[in-house]
Amino acid sequence: MAEVSGALSRDIVVVGASVAGLHAAHAVAKMGRGLSVMVIGERVRPRYNLPLADRTGLTGPTDLDSTTLRALSQLGSQGVDLRLGARASELDLANQRILVGNGSVSYRALVIACGCAPTIPALLTEESRVYTVGQREEVSALRAVLADPSLAVAVIGAGLAGGETASRLRRAGRTVSLVDGSPEPMGRFGAVAVNSYAALHHRAGVAPCFGDGVVEVVKDGLRRRLRLSSGTLVPADVIVIADGHRPATEWLESSGLALRDGIVCDAGLQAYNHVFAAGDAARWSNPRYGTRMRGEQWTNAADQGRIAGLNAARSITRGAPDSYAGIPYRRSYQHGVRIQLTGFLNGDERVVTQRTGEGEVALFGRENVLHGALAFEHQYLFDEVRAMLTDGVAWDAALAHVGAAVSTARVPARSGPRLHDIGIRNAICHDVLP
């Protein structure tokens, strides 16, 4: 694990030592073709191998070192050259070379898995005790600050990462507000889920402030509050940014690669001859949906990393590439409730929601095609719907299956808080406007 100096050469170079990058390197090493592989990672201690805040050890006794990607040691034993603490600064496509620190690395095939970087709102860039979700050092610093239980926390960004962060902090007894300028913080799933989502946090003691952006920082001695667009003042001695990530592609701006909110690539994750992209920074052409998309999900990063690594190797060995037709999927655990969503929505889908005392399942479809699903609990039923989505089951069939499962109480009961206690009742059917 060392920086790069001098002129080096490897068959395959992977830039990025997080989920996508290490899955790419592992896939190549596992092929057993004798290809030399180097992984270049800017951080000496890479991002942990666990999605979302509930599994970061944010407030618990978890040793953050134990959550580091365990694949590092495995890759080392497979002969992968790990260069951590080394920053790629420029890509020379014509000469198939990357500038790194005081040296350079030539490649026969390249996988770019540089991920995303957090964006702190301009209003907060000069403020103290402002942290972002997603990096080990940030979590360590935040845990140290939270040793003082009197400090109130404002979480900015109410997507799943923000909601899970708020859940963990509230469970630890902190005063927490969850702030998002959007009235539907879970995107196109949010029109259906926002009331249930807000109720879940409210009943747990978190103050949900959706559709209410931050306009001013108000200080009173050692205390700090945020003024929202509605005029509401939110206590914010500590601020956690859980939204606003952007592809970390600045170092590629002079490379000649197509960059449009990510690295533009084809269905096989190829961005240029012998150059592939994977993970949060890849904007690829998904053959399942016939459109380009970018995903910031753990499963997406892992699956894309594996395929990008294999396709990079095949570009050398002249093998046929695989395409990636992944279905977006995310899950989160908040206040004892499992939240899952899957699919790709345009915003004009027909929506049917089945609600019971044990949970909620929403199906999204258009023109008799199932497009997605969202669930609060109902794990077994969600798994079945997810399989239907993969298999291309028609909307009518999926709807009938879910209706039968709920009406016959075939869905297993769960232990823990029942969702009728947080304001989820009755079955509804409605349209979501574009």
Short mmCIF file of C-alpha atoms in Angstrom, two decimals:
data_model
loop_
_atom_site.label_atom_id
_atom_site.label_comp_id
_atom_site.label_asym_id
_atom_site.label_seq_id
_atom_site.Cartn_x
_atom_site.Cartn_y
_atom_site.Cartn_z
CA MET A 1 0.00 0.00 0.00
CA ALA A 2 2.14 2.87 -1.30
CA GLU A 3 2.01 5.99 -3.41
CA VAL A 4 3.06 6.00 -7.05
CA SER A 5 6.43 7.33 -8.19
CA GLY A 6 8.18 6.90 -11.51
CA ALA A 7 6.63 5.34 -14.60
CA LEU A 8 4.77 2.09 -13.92
CA SER A 9 2.72 -0.21 -16.11
CA ARG A 10 -0.07 -2.71 -15.40
CA ASP A 11 -2.51 -4.68 -17.52
CA ILE A 12 -5.54 -3.31 -15.68
CA VAL A 13 -5.67 -0.20 -13.52
CA VAL A 14 -8.64 0.55 -11.27
CA VAL A 15 -9.04 4.12 -10.02
CA GLY A 16 -11.12 4.08 -6.86
CA ALA A 17 -10.81 1.82 -3.82
CA SER A 18 -14.42 1.77 -2.69
CA VAL A 19 -17.18 -0.74 -3.38
CA ALA A 20 -17.17 -0.61 -7.20
CA GLY A 21 -13.40 -0.42 -7.56
CA LEU A 22 -12.63 -3.33 -5.28
CA HIS A 23 -15.33 -5.50 -6.83
CA ALA A 24 -13.78 -4.76 -10.22
CA ALA A 25 -10.31 -5.77 -9.04
CA HIS A 26 -11.63 -8.90 -7.36
CA ALA A 27 -13.49 -9.95 -10.52
CA VAL A 28 -10.30 -9.67 -12.59
CA ALA A 29 -8.18 -11.49 -10.01
CA LYS A 30 -10.76 -14.27 -9.78
CA MET A 31 -10.59 -14.86 -13.56
CA GLY A 32 -7.13 -16.36 -13.15
CA ARG A 33 -5.85 -15.03 -16.49
CA GLY A 34 -2.57 -13.77 -15.03
CA LEU A 35 -3.39 -10.13 -15.71
CA SER A 36 -1.58 -7.64 -13.49
CA VAL A 37 -3.95 -5.35 -11.57
CA MET A 38 -3.35 -2.10 -9.69
CA VAL A 39 -5.90 -0.29 -7.52
CA ILE A 40 -5.33 3.43 -6.94
CA GLY A 41 -7.24 4.91 -4.00
CA GLU A 42 -7.02 8.47 -2.73
CA ARG A 43 -7.81 7.56 0.86
CA VAL A 44 -5.42 5.54 2.97
CA ARG A 45 -8.47 4.15 4.78
CA PRO A 46 -11.11 3.62 2.08
CA ARG A 47 -14.83 3.98 2.42
CA TYR A 48 -16.40 1.24 4.48
CA ASN A 49 -18.17 -1.66 2.86
CA LEU A 50 -21.60 -0.99 4.35
CA PRO A 51 -24.45 1.00 2.80
CA LEU A 52 -26.17 3.89 4.57
CA ALA A 53 -25.76 5.33 8.02
CA ASP A 54 -27.41 2.61 10.08
CA ARG A 55 -24.48 0.32 9.48
CA THR A 56 -21.62 2.77 10.06
CA GLY A 57 -21.31 2.50 13.80
CA LEU A 58 -22.33 6.17 13.93
CA THR A 59 -23.49 6.07 17.53
CA GLY A 60 -22.66 2.54 18.66
CA PRO A 61 -19.44 0.88 19.79
CA THR A 62 -18.54 -0.50 16.34
CA ASP A 63 -14.82 -0.33 15.58
CA LEU A 64 -14.65 1.61 12.32
CA ASP A 65 -11.48 -0.25 11.34
CA SER A 66 -13.53 -3.45 11.27
CA THR A 67 -15.96 -1.88 8.78
CA THR A 68 -13.25 -1.09 6.26
CA LEU A 69 -13.54 -3.11 3.08
CA ARG A 70 -12.24 -6.52 4.09
CA ALA A 71 -11.58 -7.19 0.45
CA LEU A 72 -8.32 -5.24 0.78
CA SER A 73 -6.52 -8.10 2.48
CA GLN A 74 -8.04 -10.64 0.12
CA LEU A 75 -6.97 -8.65 -2.93
CA GLY A 76 -3.44 -8.36 -1.58
CA SER A 77 -3.26 -12.13 -1.25
CA GLN A 78 -4.45 -12.43 -4.86
CA GLY A 79 -1.54 -10.35 -6.10
CA VAL A 80 -3.41 -7.09 -6.66
CA ASP A 81 -1.13 -4.05 -6.29
CA LEU A 82 -2.87 -1.71 -3.82
CA ARG A 83 -1.78 1.95 -3.95
CA LEU A 84 -3.75 3.70 -1.22
CA GLY A 85 -3.17 7.34 -0.39
CA ALA A 86 -2.45 7.97 -4.08
CA ARG A 87 -4.52 10.48 -6.06
CA ALA A 88 -5.12 10.21 -9.80
CA SER A 89 -4.82 13.73 -11.23
CA GLU A 90 -5.07 13.35 -15.01
CA LEU A 91 -6.01 10.81 -17.67
CA ASP A 92 -4.14 10.67 -20.99
CA LEU A 93 -6.37 8.62 -23.29
CA ALA A 94 -4.06 8.80 -26.31
CA ASN A 95 -1.16 7.20 -24.43
CA GLN A 96 -3.30 5.07 -22.09
CA ARG A 97 -1.69 6.60 -19.04
CA ILE A 98 -2.80 8.05 -15.69
CA LEU A 99 -0.85 10.70 -13.83
CA VAL A 100 -0.67 9.86 -10.13
CA GLY A 101 1.27 11.92 -7.60
CA ASN A 102 4.88 12.17 -8.77
CA GLY A 103 4.53 9.36 -11.25
CA SER A 104 2.35 7.74 -13.87
CA VAL A 105 0.79 4.36 -14.58
CA SER A 106 0.22 2.99 -18.07
CA TYR A 107 -2.65 0.57 -18.63
CA ARG A 108 -4.01 -1.82 -21.20
CA ALA A 109 -7.50 -1.43 -19.73
CA LEU A 110 -8.83 1.01 -17.17
CA VAL A 111 -11.77 0.93 -14.74
CA ILE A 112 -12.81 4.29 -13.29
CA ALA A 113 -14.70 3.91 -10.03
CA CYS A 114 -14.05 7.31 -8.46
CA GLY A 115 -17.47 7.59 -6.84
CA CYS A 116 -19.10 10.77 -5.61
CA ALA A 117 -18.04 13.65 -3.39
CA PRO A 118 -20.30 15.47 -0.92
CA THR A 119 -21.37 19.03 -1.61
CA ILE A 120 -21.79 21.34 1.37
CA PRO A 121 -24.30 24.18 0.77
CA ALA A 122 -22.62 27.59 0.40
CA LEU A 123 -24.50 28.84 3.45
CA LEU A 124 -22.70 26.28 5.61
CA THR A 125 -19.18 26.15 4.16
CA GLU A 126 -17.72 28.46 6.84
CA GLU A 127 -19.61 26.88 9.73
CA SER A 128 -18.05 24.61 12.35
CA ARG A 129 -19.38 21.18 13.37
CA VAL A 130 -20.66 20.41 9.86
CA TYR A 131 -20.18 16.80 8.73
CA THR A 132 -21.02 14.65 5.72
CA VAL A 133 -22.19 11.04 5.57
CA GLY A 134 -20.12 8.44 3.78
CA GLN A 135 -16.47 8.63 4.81
CA ARG A 136 -14.71 7.02 7.75
CA GLU A 137 -12.96 10.18 8.93
CA GLU A 138 -16.21 12.13 8.95
CA VAL A 139 -17.98 9.44 10.98
CA SER A 140 -15.12 9.31 13.47
CA ALA A 141 -15.17 13.09 13.96
CA LEU A 142 -18.96 13.16 14.25
CA ARG A 143 -18.94 10.42 16.87
CA ALA A 144 -16.48 12.43 18.94
CA VAL A 145 -18.69 15.54 18.83
CA LEU A 146 -21.80 13.53 19.70
CA ALA A 147 -20.21 12.49 22.97
CA ASP A 148 -21.92 15.65 24.26
CA PRO A 149 -25.61 14.65 24.47
CA SER A 150 -26.75 18.27 24.91
CA LEU A 151 -25.98 19.14 21.28
CA ALA A 152 -28.99 19.18 18.95
CA VAL A 153 -28.48 17.76 15.46
CA ALA A 154 -29.96 18.91 12.14
CA VAL A 155 -29.70 16.37 9.33
CA ILE A 156 -29.85 18.05 5.91
CA GLY A 157 -31.25 15.72 3.26
CA ALA A 158 -34.16 13.41 4.06
CA GLY A 159 -33.47 10.63 1.59
CA LEU A 160 -32.77 7.16 2.90
CA ALA A 161 -29.24 8.03 4.05
CA GLY A 162 -30.48 11.10 5.89
CA GLY A 163 -33.44 9.30 7.38
CA GLU A 164 -31.27 6.46 8.61
CA THR A 165 -28.79 8.91 10.11
CA ALA A 166 -31.62 10.67 11.93
CA SER A 167 -32.94 7.32 13.15
CA ARG A 168 -29.61 6.30 14.62
CA LEU A 169 -29.10 9.66 16.30
CA ARG A 170 -32.59 9.66 17.77
CA ARG A 171 -32.12 6.13 19.05
CA ALA A 172 -29.05 7.41 20.89
CA GLY A 173 -31.21 10.03 22.60
CA ARG A 174 -30.22 13.08 20.55
CA THR A 175 -32.56 15.93 19.62
CA VAL A 176 -32.85 15.59 15.83
CA SER A 177 -34.47 17.52 12.99
CA LEU A 178 -34.64 16.10 9.46
CA VAL A 179 -34.62 18.91 6.88
CA ASP A 180 -35.16 18.73 3.13
CA GLY A 181 -36.03 21.48 0.66
CA SER A 182 -38.03 18.98 -1.41
CA PRO A 183 -41.57 18.08 -0.33
CA GLU A 184 -40.88 14.55 -1.63
CA PRO A 185 -37.43 13.60 -0.30
CA MET A 186 -37.42 10.11 -1.80
CA GLY A 187 -37.77 11.38 -5.34
CA ARG A 188 -40.43 9.88 -7.56
CA PHE A 189 -41.30 7.31 -4.92
CA GLY A 190 -41.92 10.14 -2.48
CA ALA A 191 -45.39 11.27 -3.57
CA VAL A 192 -46.75 7.98 -2.27
CA ALA A 193 -44.45 7.50 0.71
CA VAL A 194 -43.95 11.00 2.08
CA ASN A 195 -46.83 10.94 4.59
CA SER A 196 -45.88 7.53 5.96
CA TYR A 197 -42.20 8.51 5.98
CA ALA A 198 -42.87 11.76 7.85
CA ALA A 199 -45.16 9.98 10.32
CA LEU A 200 -42.49 7.35 10.99
CA HIS A 201 -39.98 10.02 11.99
CA HIS A 202 -42.47 12.19 13.86
CA ARG A 203 -43.65 9.35 16.10
CA ALA A 204 -40.03 8.47 16.87
CA GLY A 205 -39.34 12.00 18.07
CA VAL A 206 -37.55 13.35 14.98
CA ALA A 207 -38.84 16.67 13.64
CA PRO A 208 -39.45 16.20 9.87
CA CYS A 209 -39.20 19.46 7.90
CA PHE A 210 -39.91 18.58 4.25
CA GLY A 211 -40.33 21.19 1.52
CA ASP A 212 -38.62 23.70 3.79
CA GLY A 213 -35.07 24.69 2.80
CA VAL A 214 -32.40 26.40 4.90
CA VAL A 215 -32.15 30.17 4.31
CA GLU A 216 -30.13 31.46 7.28
CA VAL A 217 -27.83 30.41 10.11
CA VAL A 218 -28.80 32.02 13.43
CA LYS A 219 -26.31 32.03 16.31
CA ASP A 220 -26.98 32.73 19.96
CA GLY A 221 -23.82 32.40 21.99
CA LEU A 222 -22.67 28.79 21.78
CA ARG A 223 -25.97 27.60 20.33
CA ARG A 224 -26.91 27.56 16.65
CA ARG A 225 -30.18 27.30 14.77
CA LEU A 226 -31.19 27.15 11.12
CA ARG A 227 -33.94 29.37 9.79
CA LEU A 228 -36.03 27.58 7.18
CA SER A 229 -37.93 29.13 4.29
CA SER A 230 -41.16 28.90 6.31
CA GLY A 231 -39.57 30.91 9.13
CA THR A 232 -39.21 27.87 11.38
CA LEU A 233 -36.09 27.82 13.54
CA VAL A 234 -34.42 24.41 13.85
CA PRO A 235 -31.82 23.69 16.58
CA ALA A 236 -28.56 22.79 14.83
CA ASP A 237 -25.56 22.70 17.15
CA VAL A 238 -24.32 19.90 14.91
CA ILE A 239 -25.16 19.68 11.19
CA VAL A 240 -24.97 16.48 9.15
CA ILE A 241 -25.14 16.76 5.35
CA ALA A 242 -26.72 13.63 3.91
CA ASP A 243 -27.57 14.93 0.44
CA GLY A 244 -26.02 16.75 -2.51
CA HIS A 245 -23.40 14.28 -3.72
CA ARG A 246 -21.83 14.85 -7.15
CA PRO A 247 -19.63 12.60 -9.31
CA ALA A 248 -15.95 13.09 -8.39
CA THR A 249 -14.86 13.59 -12.00
CA GLU A 250 -13.00 16.92 -11.91
CA TRP A 251 -9.71 15.18 -12.67
CA LEU A 252 -11.22 13.88 -15.93
CA GLU A 253 -12.40 17.23 -17.34
CA SER A 254 -9.46 17.58 -19.75
CA SER A 255 -9.37 13.89 -20.68
CA GLY A 256 -11.81 13.91 -23.57
CA LEU A 257 -14.24 11.51 -21.90
CA ALA A 258 -17.91 12.47 -22.17
CA LEU A 259 -18.97 13.85 -18.78
CA ARG A 260 -22.63 14.65 -18.10
CA ASP A 261 -23.41 14.29 -14.41
CA GLY A 262 -21.13 11.27 -14.48
CA ILE A 263 -19.00 9.37 -16.97
CA VAL A 264 -21.09 8.56 -20.03
CA CYS A 265 -20.75 4.92 -21.07
CA ASP A 266 -22.56 2.24 -23.04
CA ALA A 267 -24.51 -0.79 -21.85
CA GLY A 268 -21.24 -2.62 -21.23
CA LEU A 269 -19.99 0.27 -19.05
CA GLN A 270 -17.41 1.26 -21.67
CA ALA A 271 -16.67 4.99 -21.89
CA TYR A 272 -13.82 4.83 -24.42
CA ASN A 273 -11.58 2.20 -25.99
CA HIS A 274 -10.37 0.03 -23.09
CA VAL A 275 -11.84 2.49 -20.56
CA PHE A 276 -14.77 1.46 -18.34
CA ALA A 277 -16.67 3.12 -15.51
CA ALA A 278 -18.56 1.70 -12.54
CA GLY A 279 -20.40 2.82 -9.46
CA ASP A 280 -21.78 6.19 -8.41
CA ALA A 281 -19.93 8.14 -11.12
CA ALA A 282 -21.01 5.98 -14.08
CA ARG A 283 -23.86 7.20 -16.30
CA TRP A 284 -24.55 4.17 -18.42
CA SER A 285 -27.09 3.16 -21.04
CA ASN A 286 -29.37 0.69 -19.26
CA PRO A 287 -30.82 -1.70 -21.86
CA ARG A 288 -33.67 -2.63 -19.54
CA TYR A 289 -35.08 0.90 -19.61
CA GLY A 290 -33.64 2.24 -22.86
CA THR A 291 -32.18 5.30 -21.17
CA ARG A 292 -28.99 6.54 -19.57
CA MET A 293 -29.00 6.58 -15.80
CA ARG A 294 -26.72 6.91 -12.80
CA GLY A 295 -27.24 5.12 -9.50
CA GLU A 296 -25.89 5.78 -6.03
CA GLN A 297 -26.75 2.41 -4.52
CA TRP A 298 -24.47 -0.17 -2.91
CA THR A 299 -25.83 -3.05 -5.00
CA ASN A 300 -25.42 -1.02 -8.18
CA ALA A 301 -21.79 -0.24 -7.32
CA ALA A 302 -20.95 -3.85 -6.49
CA ASP A 303 -22.62 -5.32 -9.59
CA GLN A 304 -21.26 -2.68 -11.94
CA GLY A 305 -17.77 -3.06 -10.49
CA ARG A 306 -17.79 -6.77 -11.19
CA ILE A 307 -19.03 -6.36 -14.77
CA ALA A 308 -16.70 -3.44 -15.53
CA GLY A 309 -13.74 -5.47 -14.26
CA LEU A 310 -14.66 -8.48 -16.37
CA ASN A 311 -15.29 -6.35 -19.47
CA ALA A 312 -11.97 -4.56 -18.98
CA ALA A 313 -10.19 -7.91 -18.92
CA ARG A 314 -12.14 -9.11 -21.96
CA SER A 315 -11.13 -5.98 -23.86
CA ILE A 316 -7.57 -7.32 -23.54
CA THR A 317 -8.30 -11.01 -24.11
CA ARG A 318 -10.82 -10.24 -26.90
CA GLY A 319 -13.75 -11.78 -25.06
CA ALA A 320 -17.35 -10.68 -25.59
CA PRO A 321 -18.48 -8.02 -23.07
CA ASP A 322 -21.51 -8.32 -20.81
CA SER A 323 -24.13 -5.58 -20.61
CA TYR A 324 -25.49 -4.29 -17.33
CA ALA A 325 -29.28 -4.11 -17.09
CA GLY A 326 -29.54 -3.56 -13.36
CA ILE A 327 -32.73 -2.59 -11.55
CA PRO A 328 -32.18 0.16 -8.96
CA TYR A 329 -32.64 -1.11 -5.41
CA ARG A 330 -32.20 0.52 -2.01
CA ARG A 331 -33.01 -0.46 1.54
CA SER A 332 -32.87 1.23 4.90
CA TYR A 333 -33.69 0.53 8.54
CA GLN A 334 -35.26 3.46 10.35
CA HIS A 335 -36.82 3.47 13.81
CA GLY A 336 -37.16 -0.31 13.72
CA VAL A 337 -38.84 -0.36 10.30
CA ARG A 338 -37.35 -1.79 7.11
CA ILE A 339 -37.86 0.45 4.06
CA GLN A 340 -37.12 -0.90 0.57
CA LEU A 341 -37.62 0.47 -2.91
CA THR A 342 -36.81 -0.84 -6.35
CA GLY A 343 -37.37 0.11 -9.97
CA PHE A 344 -37.04 3.14 -12.21
CA LEU A 345 -39.91 5.62 -12.37
CA ASN A 346 -40.80 8.35 -14.86
CA GLY A 347 -43.29 9.99 -12.53
CA ASP A 348 -46.44 9.23 -14.54
CA GLU A 349 -47.01 5.70 -13.27
CA ARG A 350 -50.24 4.27 -11.94
CA VAL A 351 -49.84 3.53 -8.22
CA VAL A 352 -51.65 1.06 -6.02
CA THR A 353 -50.81 0.96 -2.32
CA GLN A 354 -51.81 -1.84 0.02
CA ARG A 355 -51.61 -0.88 3.67
CA THR A 356 -52.07 -3.15 6.67
CA GLY A 357 -51.21 -2.97 10.33
CA GLU A 358 -47.98 -4.78 9.55
CA GLY A 359 -46.74 -2.55 6.77
CA GLU A 360 -47.25 -0.98 3.38
CA VAL A 361 -46.50 -2.08 -0.19
CA ALA A 362 -46.85 0.25 -3.19
CA LEU A 363 -46.68 -0.91 -6.81
CA PHE A 364 -45.85 1.44 -9.69
CA GLY A 365 -46.78 0.60 -13.28
CA ARG A 366 -47.71 1.93 -16.69
CA GLU A 367 -49.36 0.32 -19.73
CA ASN A 368 -49.68 -3.02 -17.91
CA VAL A 369 -45.95 -3.06 -17.13
CA LEU A 370 -44.66 -3.23 -13.55
CA HIS A 371 -42.08 -0.45 -13.09
CA GLY A 372 -41.26 -0.44 -9.39
CA ALA A 373 -42.21 -1.10 -5.80
CA LEU A 374 -41.80 0.43 -2.38
CA ALA A 375 -42.38 -1.26 0.97
CA PHE A 376 -42.43 -0.43 4.63
CA GLU A 377 -41.83 -3.90 6.12
CA HIS A 378 -43.55 -6.84 4.30
CA GLN A 379 -40.13 -8.33 3.49
CA TYR A 380 -41.39 -11.57 1.92
CA LEU A 381 -43.95 -9.84 -0.25
CA PHE A 382 -41.43 -7.23 -1.39
CA ASP A 383 -38.98 -9.98 -2.34
CA GLU A 384 -41.68 -11.61 -4.46
CA VAL A 385 -42.52 -8.32 -6.18
CA ARG A 386 -38.83 -7.65 -6.79
CA ALA A 387 -38.53 -11.03 -8.50
CA MET A 388 -41.59 -10.20 -10.62
CA LEU A 389 -39.94 -6.96 -11.67
CA THR A 390 -36.83 -8.85 -12.75
CA ASP A 391 -38.91 -11.41 -14.65
CA GLY A 392 -41.04 -8.79 -16.40
CA VAL A 393 -44.36 -9.91 -14.87
CA ALA A 394 -47.31 -7.83 -16.10
CA TRP A 395 -48.85 -5.13 -13.92
CA ASP A 396 -52.23 -6.88 -13.63
CA ALA A 397 -50.61 -10.12 -12.48
CA ALA A 398 -48.41 -8.37 -9.94
CA LEU A 399 -51.35 -6.37 -8.61
CA ALA A 400 -53.48 -9.49 -8.24
CA HIS A 401 -50.66 -11.31 -6.45
CA VAL A 402 -50.14 -8.53 -3.92
CA GLY A 403 -53.86 -8.10 -3.33
CA ALA A 404 -54.31 -11.82 -2.71
CA ALA A 405 -51.32 -11.96 -0.38
CA VAL A 406 -52.61 -9.10 1.75
CA SER A 407 -56.27 -10.18 1.80
CA THR A 408 -55.45 -13.76 2.83
CA ALA A 409 -52.95 -12.61 5.48
CA ARG A 410 -50.32 -14.78 3.82
CA VAL A 411 -47.68 -12.20 4.66
CA PRO A 412 -45.88 -13.29 7.88
CA ALA A 413 -46.27 -11.07 10.92
CA ARG A 414 -43.22 -9.38 12.35
CA SER A 415 -42.00 -8.49 15.80
CA GLY A 416 -41.38 -4.89 16.84
CA PRO A 417 -43.46 -1.75 16.26
CA ARG A 418 -46.53 -2.19 14.09
CA LEU A 419 -46.99 0.42 11.39
CA HIS A 420 -50.56 1.23 12.36
CA ASP A 421 -48.96 2.89 15.38
CA ILE A 422 -47.24 5.42 13.10
CA GLY A 423 -50.22 6.47 11.04
CA ILE A 424 -50.38 3.92 8.19
CA ARG A 425 -53.94 2.68 7.71
CA ASN A 426 -56.32 1.37 5.05
CA ALA A 427 -55.79 0.46 1.39
CA ILE A 428 -55.73 3.21 -1.22
CA CYS A 429 -55.53 3.43 -5.01
CA HIS A 430 -54.56 6.63 -6.77
CA ASP A 431 -52.64 8.17 -9.65
CA VAL A 432 -49.33 10.03 -9.36
CA LEU A 433 -49.21 13.08 -11.62
CA PRO A 434 -46.19 13.59 -13.93
#
